Amino acid sequence: MLAFILRRLAQGVLVLVGVACTVFLLFNVLPGDPAALLAGQRSDLATKAAITADLGLDQPLPARLVGYLNDISPLGLHPADSAGRARYGGFALLPLGTKALVLKTPYLRRSFQSNKDVLRILLDYFPGTMWLALAAMLIASVGGVAFGVVAALRPQSWLDRVLVSTSVLGISVPSFVAAILIAVTFGFYWSHWTGLSLTGQLYETDPFTGERHLVLRNLLLPAVALGIRPLAIITQLTRSSMLDVLSQDYIRTARAKGLSRTATVLHHALRNALNPVVTAVSGWLASLMAGAFFIEYIFNWKGLGTVTLRAVENLDFPVVMGSTLFVAALFVLINIVVDVLYAVLDPRVKLS
């Protein structure tokens, strides 16, 4: 298993390098003057020239790409002076004249708008996206598995037809359309009944005491809006998998030995039917973190989506590039966990 994980990590590094190159080249052909954004409208030419040199914009494109990959790599070659240590931090492994081989956290550079470290910005906003995706995945997993099992136990019944038809509708409606309908209906027109609002954060600060309070009701509407599509897919996937498992010989043998229907479903059928569901759930978790962007924007939720879309509006390329790499790294890590978890749940699967 260790060899498999190391091999997948190596493949993931190659994927991230490809994503980094693509993102860098894409944003370097877009219009915009980073030096002017950092310097401000009233700066002189000397200030802009100094910022241009500091960002490496006076170098050819291949040299800038190598410099960017060197910055985002955990192991990079950086100046050994105090300015280099202040910018990149980390631990110097090997002095090489005026430079050193440094083990560090990836340096995603600094925001053009706020001049803050991009990684720090993303880490500040990441918990909001993480909790939103986890809540949506919890709603989708619990609801989808429950609905799928119920539909599979009563095939071709009116309940089965209703659940299947509803799941098809859930798959067909885009998440942002469902988010708008849910926000307007439950957060505006029916807000006096539901007690929910259009916008809100996971933590709210008391204006008098300054204390932060956890407000879970603000998480409900965006989580439901984000979880509708995976809930519909998991419902259909669970139903299909359960129908296949329930027709197997060992299920009929268990029933023939006198095992109750509930015990047969829970202890034999459901566990084997959950293998493809676990794969879908784990894959959807990474997708939800990326797909939460427009949901966050609609509900004004503090997360990666909000900060990324604002960065796009302000041409803050380091934040957009850093967010893209951050989500890509999440995809790689979650996919590795999915493969390992799949092998643990199903002994017939071998990691190779």
Coordinates of C-alpha atoms in Angstrom, one line a residue:
M1 CA 0.0 0.0 0.0
L2 CA 2.9 2.4 0.8
A3 CA 4.3 1.9 -2.7
F4 CA 0.9 2.6 -4.2
I5 CA 0.5 5.8 -2.2
L6 CA 4.0 7.0 -3.1
R7 CA 3.4 6.2 -6.8
R8 CA 0.1 8.1 -6.7
L9 CA 1.7 11.1 -5.0
A10 CA 4.4 11.2 -7.7
Q11 CA 1.6 11.1 -10.3
G12 CA -0.2 13.9 -8.4
V13 CA 2.9 16.0 -8.5
L14 CA 3.1 15.7 -12.3
V15 CA -0.6 16.7 -12.5
L16 CA 0.0 19.8 -10.3
V17 CA 3.0 20.8 -12.4
G18 CA 0.9 20.6 -15.5
V19 CA -1.9 22.6 -13.9
A20 CA 0.7 25.2 -12.7
C21 CA 2.1 25.6 -16.2
T22 CA -1.3 25.8 -17.8
V23 CA -2.6 28.4 -15.3
F24 CA 0.6 30.5 -15.4
L25 CA 0.7 30.6 -19.2
L26 CA -3.1 31.4 -19.3
F27 CA -2.9 34.3 -16.9
N28 CA 0.2 35.7 -18.5
V29 CA -1.5 36.3 -21.8
L30 CA -4.5 38.1 -20.3
P31 CA -4.5 41.9 -20.4
G32 CA -3.6 43.7 -17.3
D33 CA -0.6 45.5 -15.7
P34 CA 0.4 43.9 -12.3
A35 CA 2.9 46.6 -11.6
A36 CA 0.3 49.3 -12.0
L37 CA -2.1 47.5 -9.8
L38 CA 0.5 47.2 -7.0
A39 CA 1.9 50.7 -7.4
G40 CA -1.4 52.6 -7.6
Q41 CA -2.5 55.3 -10.0
R42 CA -0.3 58.0 -8.6
S43 CA 3.0 56.2 -8.7
D44 CA 5.9 57.3 -10.9
L45 CA 7.7 55.3 -13.6
A46 CA 10.6 54.4 -11.2
T47 CA 8.3 52.8 -8.7
K48 CA 6.6 50.8 -11.5
A49 CA 9.9 49.7 -12.9
A50 CA 11.1 48.6 -9.4
I51 CA 7.9 46.5 -8.9
T52 CA 8.2 45.1 -12.4
A53 CA 11.7 43.9 -11.6
D54 CA 10.7 42.5 -8.3
L55 CA 7.9 40.5 -9.9
G56 CA 10.3 39.3 -12.6
L57 CA 8.0 40.8 -15.3
D58 CA 11.1 42.2 -17.1
Q59 CA 12.3 38.6 -17.8
P60 CA 11.2 36.4 -20.8
L61 CA 8.2 34.1 -20.3
P62 CA 10.2 30.8 -19.9
A63 CA 12.3 32.4 -17.1
R64 CA 9.2 33.6 -15.4
L65 CA 7.6 30.2 -15.6
V66 CA 10.7 28.5 -14.1
G67 CA 10.7 31.2 -11.3
Y68 CA 7.0 30.5 -10.6
L69 CA 7.5 26.8 -10.4
N70 CA 10.5 27.4 -8.1
D71 CA 8.3 29.5 -5.8
I72 CA 5.4 27.1 -5.5
S73 CA 7.7 24.0 -5.1
P74 CA 8.2 22.9 -1.4
L75 CA 11.8 22.4 -2.3
G76 CA 13.3 25.5 -4.0
L77 CA 16.4 27.4 -4.7
H78 CA 16.1 30.9 -3.2
P79 CA 18.4 33.8 -2.1
A80 CA 20.1 33.1 1.2
D81 CA 20.0 36.7 2.4
S82 CA 17.6 38.2 4.9
A83 CA 15.2 39.4 2.2
G84 CA 15.0 35.9 0.8
R85 CA 14.4 34.4 4.2
A86 CA 11.7 36.9 5.0
R87 CA 9.9 36.2 1.7
Y88 CA 10.1 32.5 1.5
G89 CA 10.8 31.4 5.1
G90 CA 11.4 27.6 5.5
F91 CA 14.6 25.8 6.4
A92 CA 17.9 26.1 4.4
L93 CA 19.1 22.5 3.6
L94 CA 22.1 23.3 1.5
P95 CA 24.0 26.6 1.1
L96 CA 24.9 27.3 -2.6
G97 CA 26.8 30.6 -2.6
T98 CA 24.4 33.5 -2.6
K99 CA 21.5 31.0 -2.7
A100 CA 20.3 28.0 -0.8
L101 CA 18.2 24.9 -1.3
V102 CA 15.2 25.7 1.0
L103 CA 12.5 23.4 2.3
K104 CA 9.4 25.6 2.7
T105 CA 5.7 25.9 2.3
P106 CA 4.7 26.7 -1.3
Y107 CA 5.0 30.4 -1.9
L108 CA 2.0 31.5 -4.0
R109 CA 3.3 35.1 -4.1
R110 CA 1.3 38.1 -2.9
S111 CA -2.0 39.6 -3.8
F112 CA -2.0 42.5 -6.2
Q113 CA -4.8 44.2 -4.3
S114 CA -3.9 43.7 -0.6
N115 CA -0.2 42.7 -0.9
K116 CA -1.0 39.9 1.5
D117 CA 0.5 36.4 1.1
V118 CA -1.8 34.4 -1.1
L119 CA -1.5 31.2 0.8
R120 CA -2.5 33.0 4.0
I121 CA -5.6 34.5 2.2
L122 CA -6.6 31.0 1.0
L123 CA -6.2 29.4 4.4
D124 CA -8.3 32.1 6.0
Y125 CA -11.1 31.5 3.5
F126 CA -10.7 27.7 3.2
P127 CA -12.6 26.7 6.4
G128 CA -15.8 28.3 5.1
T129 CA -15.7 26.3 1.8
M130 CA -14.7 23.1 3.7
W131 CA -17.6 23.2 6.1
L132 CA -20.0 24.1 3.3
A133 CA -18.8 21.1 1.2
L134 CA -18.9 18.7 4.1
A135 CA -22.4 19.8 5.1
A136 CA -23.6 19.5 1.5
M137 CA -22.0 16.0 1.2
L138 CA -23.5 14.9 4.5
I139 CA -27.0 15.9 3.3
A140 CA -26.4 14.3 0.0
S141 CA -24.9 11.1 1.4
V142 CA -27.5 10.4 4.1
G143 CA -30.4 11.4 2.0
G144 CA -29.2 9.8 -1.2
V145 CA -28.4 6.4 0.5
A146 CA -31.7 6.4 2.4
F147 CA -33.8 7.3 -0.7
G148 CA -31.9 4.8 -2.9
V149 CA -32.4 1.9 -0.4
V150 CA -36.1 2.7 -0.1
A151 CA -36.5 2.9 -3.9
A152 CA -34.6 -0.4 -4.4
L153 CA -36.7 -2.3 -1.7
R154 CA -39.9 -1.3 -3.6
P155 CA -39.0 -1.4 -7.3
Q156 CA -41.6 -0.1 -9.8
S157 CA -43.9 1.2 -6.9
W158 CA -45.2 4.7 -6.9
L159 CA -42.6 5.7 -4.3
D160 CA -39.8 4.3 -6.5
R161 CA -41.2 6.3 -9.5
V162 CA -41.5 9.5 -7.4
L163 CA -37.9 9.2 -6.1
V164 CA -36.4 8.4 -9.5
S165 CA -38.3 11.3 -11.2
T166 CA -37.3 13.7 -8.5
S167 CA -33.6 12.6 -8.7
V168 CA -33.7 13.2 -12.5
L169 CA -35.0 16.7 -11.9
G170 CA -32.3 17.3 -9.3
I171 CA -29.6 16.2 -11.8
S172 CA -31.0 18.4 -14.5
V173 CA -31.3 21.7 -12.6
P174 CA -27.9 23.5 -12.4
S175 CA -26.7 24.2 -8.8
F176 CA -26.7 28.0 -9.2
V177 CA -30.3 28.0 -10.5
A178 CA -31.4 25.8 -7.5
A179 CA -29.4 28.1 -5.2
I180 CA -31.2 31.2 -6.5
L181 CA -34.7 29.5 -6.1
I182 CA -33.9 28.2 -2.6
A183 CA -32.4 31.6 -1.5
V184 CA -35.4 33.6 -2.7
T185 CA -38.0 31.1 -1.5
F186 CA -36.7 30.1 1.9
G187 CA -34.5 33.1 2.7
F188 CA -36.7 35.9 1.5
Y189 CA -40.4 35.1 0.9
W190 CA -40.7 32.5 3.7
S191 CA -38.0 33.9 6.0
H192 CA -40.5 34.8 8.7
W193 CA -41.5 31.1 8.9
T194 CA -38.1 29.5 8.3
G195 CA -36.0 32.0 10.4
L196 CA -33.4 31.8 7.6
S197 CA -31.8 34.7 5.7
L198 CA -30.4 35.2 2.2
T199 CA -26.9 35.8 3.6
G200 CA -24.9 34.9 6.7
Q201 CA -21.7 33.4 7.9
L202 CA -20.9 30.3 10.0
Y203 CA -19.6 32.6 12.8
E204 CA -21.3 35.9 13.7
T205 CA -19.8 38.5 16.0
D206 CA -21.9 40.1 18.7
P207 CA -21.8 43.9 18.1
F208 CA -21.9 44.6 21.9
T209 CA -19.6 42.0 23.4
G210 CA -17.4 41.2 20.4
E211 CA -17.8 37.4 21.0
R212 CA -18.1 35.1 18.0
H213 CA -21.0 32.7 17.9
L214 CA -21.5 29.6 15.8
V215 CA -24.7 30.0 13.7
L216 CA -25.4 26.7 12.0
R217 CA -28.7 27.9 10.5
N218 CA -26.8 30.1 8.1
L219 CA -25.1 26.9 6.7
L220 CA -28.4 25.2 5.9
L221 CA -29.6 26.9 2.7
P222 CA -26.2 27.0 0.9
A223 CA -25.5 23.4 1.9
V224 CA -28.9 22.2 0.6
A225 CA -28.4 24.1 -2.6
L226 CA -24.9 22.7 -3.1
G227 CA -26.0 19.1 -2.2
I228 CA -29.1 18.7 -4.4
R229 CA -27.2 17.4 -7.4
P230 CA -25.0 14.9 -5.6
L231 CA -28.0 13.8 -3.6
A232 CA -29.9 13.0 -6.8
I233 CA -26.9 11.1 -8.3
I234 CA -26.3 9.1 -5.1
T235 CA -30.0 8.2 -4.9
Q236 CA -29.9 6.7 -8.4
L237 CA -26.5 5.1 -7.8
T238 CA -27.6 3.5 -4.5
R239 CA -30.8 2.2 -6.1
S240 CA -29.0 0.7 -9.0
S241 CA -26.3 -0.9 -6.9
M242 CA -28.9 -2.2 -4.3
L243 CA -31.0 -3.8 -7.0
D244 CA -28.0 -5.6 -8.4
V245 CA -26.8 -6.8 -4.9
L246 CA -30.3 -8.0 -3.9
S247 CA -30.5 -10.3 -6.9
Q248 CA -27.3 -12.1 -5.9
D249 CA -27.3 -15.7 -4.7
Y250 CA -25.8 -15.0 -1.3
I251 CA -28.7 -12.7 -0.5
R252 CA -31.2 -15.4 -1.3
T253 CA -29.1 -17.9 0.7
A254 CA -29.1 -15.5 3.7
R255 CA -32.9 -15.2 3.5
A256 CA -33.3 -18.9 3.1
K257 CA -31.4 -19.5 6.4
G258 CA -33.9 -17.5 8.2
L259 CA -32.1 -14.1 8.4
S260 CA -34.6 -11.2 8.6
R261 CA -35.0 -8.9 5.8
T262 CA -33.7 -5.9 7.8
A263 CA -30.5 -7.8 8.8
T264 CA -30.0 -9.0 5.3
V265 CA -30.2 -5.5 3.9
L266 CA -28.1 -3.8 6.5
H267 CA -25.4 -6.4 7.1
H268 CA -25.0 -8.0 3.7
A269 CA -26.6 -6.0 0.8
L270 CA -26.0 -2.4 1.9
R271 CA -22.2 -2.9 2.6
N272 CA -21.5 -4.4 -0.8
A273 CA -23.8 -1.9 -2.5
L274 CA -21.9 1.0 -0.9
N275 CA -18.6 0.5 -2.7
P276 CA -19.5 2.5 -5.8
V277 CA -21.4 5.0 -3.6
V278 CA -18.3 5.6 -1.5
T279 CA -16.3 6.3 -4.7
A280 CA -18.9 8.8 -5.8
V281 CA -19.2 10.5 -2.4
S282 CA -15.4 10.9 -2.1
G283 CA -15.1 12.2 -5.7
W284 CA -18.0 14.6 -5.2
L285 CA -16.4 16.0 -2.1
A286 CA -13.5 17.4 -4.1
S287 CA -15.9 18.6 -6.8
L288 CA -18.2 20.3 -4.3
M289 CA -15.2 22.3 -3.0
A290 CA -14.6 23.6 -6.5
G291 CA -18.3 23.9 -7.4
A292 CA -19.1 25.8 -4.3
F293 CA -17.8 29.0 -5.9
F294 CA -21.1 30.3 -7.4
I295 CA -23.1 29.0 -4.4
E296 CA -20.9 31.1 -2.1
Y297 CA -21.3 34.1 -4.3
I298 CA -25.1 33.8 -4.3
F299 CA -25.3 33.5 -0.5
N300 CA -22.3 35.8 0.2
W301 CA -20.6 33.0 2.0
K302 CA -17.1 33.6 3.1
G303 CA -15.1 30.9 1.3
L304 CA -12.6 30.2 -1.5
G305 CA -15.3 30.9 -4.1
T306 CA -16.0 34.4 -2.8
V307 CA -12.4 35.4 -2.6
T308 CA -11.6 33.9 -6.0
L309 CA -14.5 35.6 -7.9
R310 CA -13.6 38.9 -6.3
A311 CA -10.0 38.4 -7.4
V312 CA -11.2 37.7 -11.0
E313 CA -13.2 40.9 -10.9
N314 CA -10.1 42.9 -9.7
L315 CA -7.6 41.1 -12.0
D316 CA -5.8 39.8 -8.9
F317 CA -4.0 37.0 -10.8
P318 CA -1.9 35.5 -7.9
V319 CA -5.0 34.8 -5.9
V320 CA -6.8 33.2 -8.8
M321 CA -3.8 31.1 -9.7
G322 CA -3.2 30.1 -6.1
S323 CA -6.8 29.1 -5.6
T324 CA -6.7 27.0 -8.8
L325 CA -3.6 25.2 -7.6
F326 CA -5.1 24.8 -4.1
V327 CA -8.2 23.1 -5.4
A328 CA -6.1 20.9 -7.8
A329 CA -4.0 19.7 -4.8
L330 CA -7.2 18.8 -2.9
F331 CA -8.4 16.8 -5.9
V332 CA -5.2 14.8 -6.0
L333 CA -5.2 14.1 -2.3
I334 CA -8.8 13.1 -2.1
N335 CA -8.5 10.8 -5.1
I336 CA -5.7 9.0 -3.4
V337 CA -7.8 8.6 -0.2
V338 CA -10.7 7.3 -2.3
D339 CA -8.6 4.6 -3.9
V340 CA -7.2 3.4 -0.5
L341 CA -10.7 3.5 1.1
Y342 CA -12.2 1.6 -1.8
A343 CA -9.7 -1.2 -1.3
V344 CA -10.4 -1.3 2.5
L345 CA -14.1 -1.6 2.0
D346 CA -13.9 -4.2 -0.7
P347 CA -11.2 -7.0 -0.1
R348 CA -11.5 -8.1 -3.7
V349 CA -9.9 -4.8 -4.8
K350 CA -6.1 -4.9 -4.8
L351 CA -4.0 -1.7 -4.9
S352 CA -1.6 -2.1 -7.8

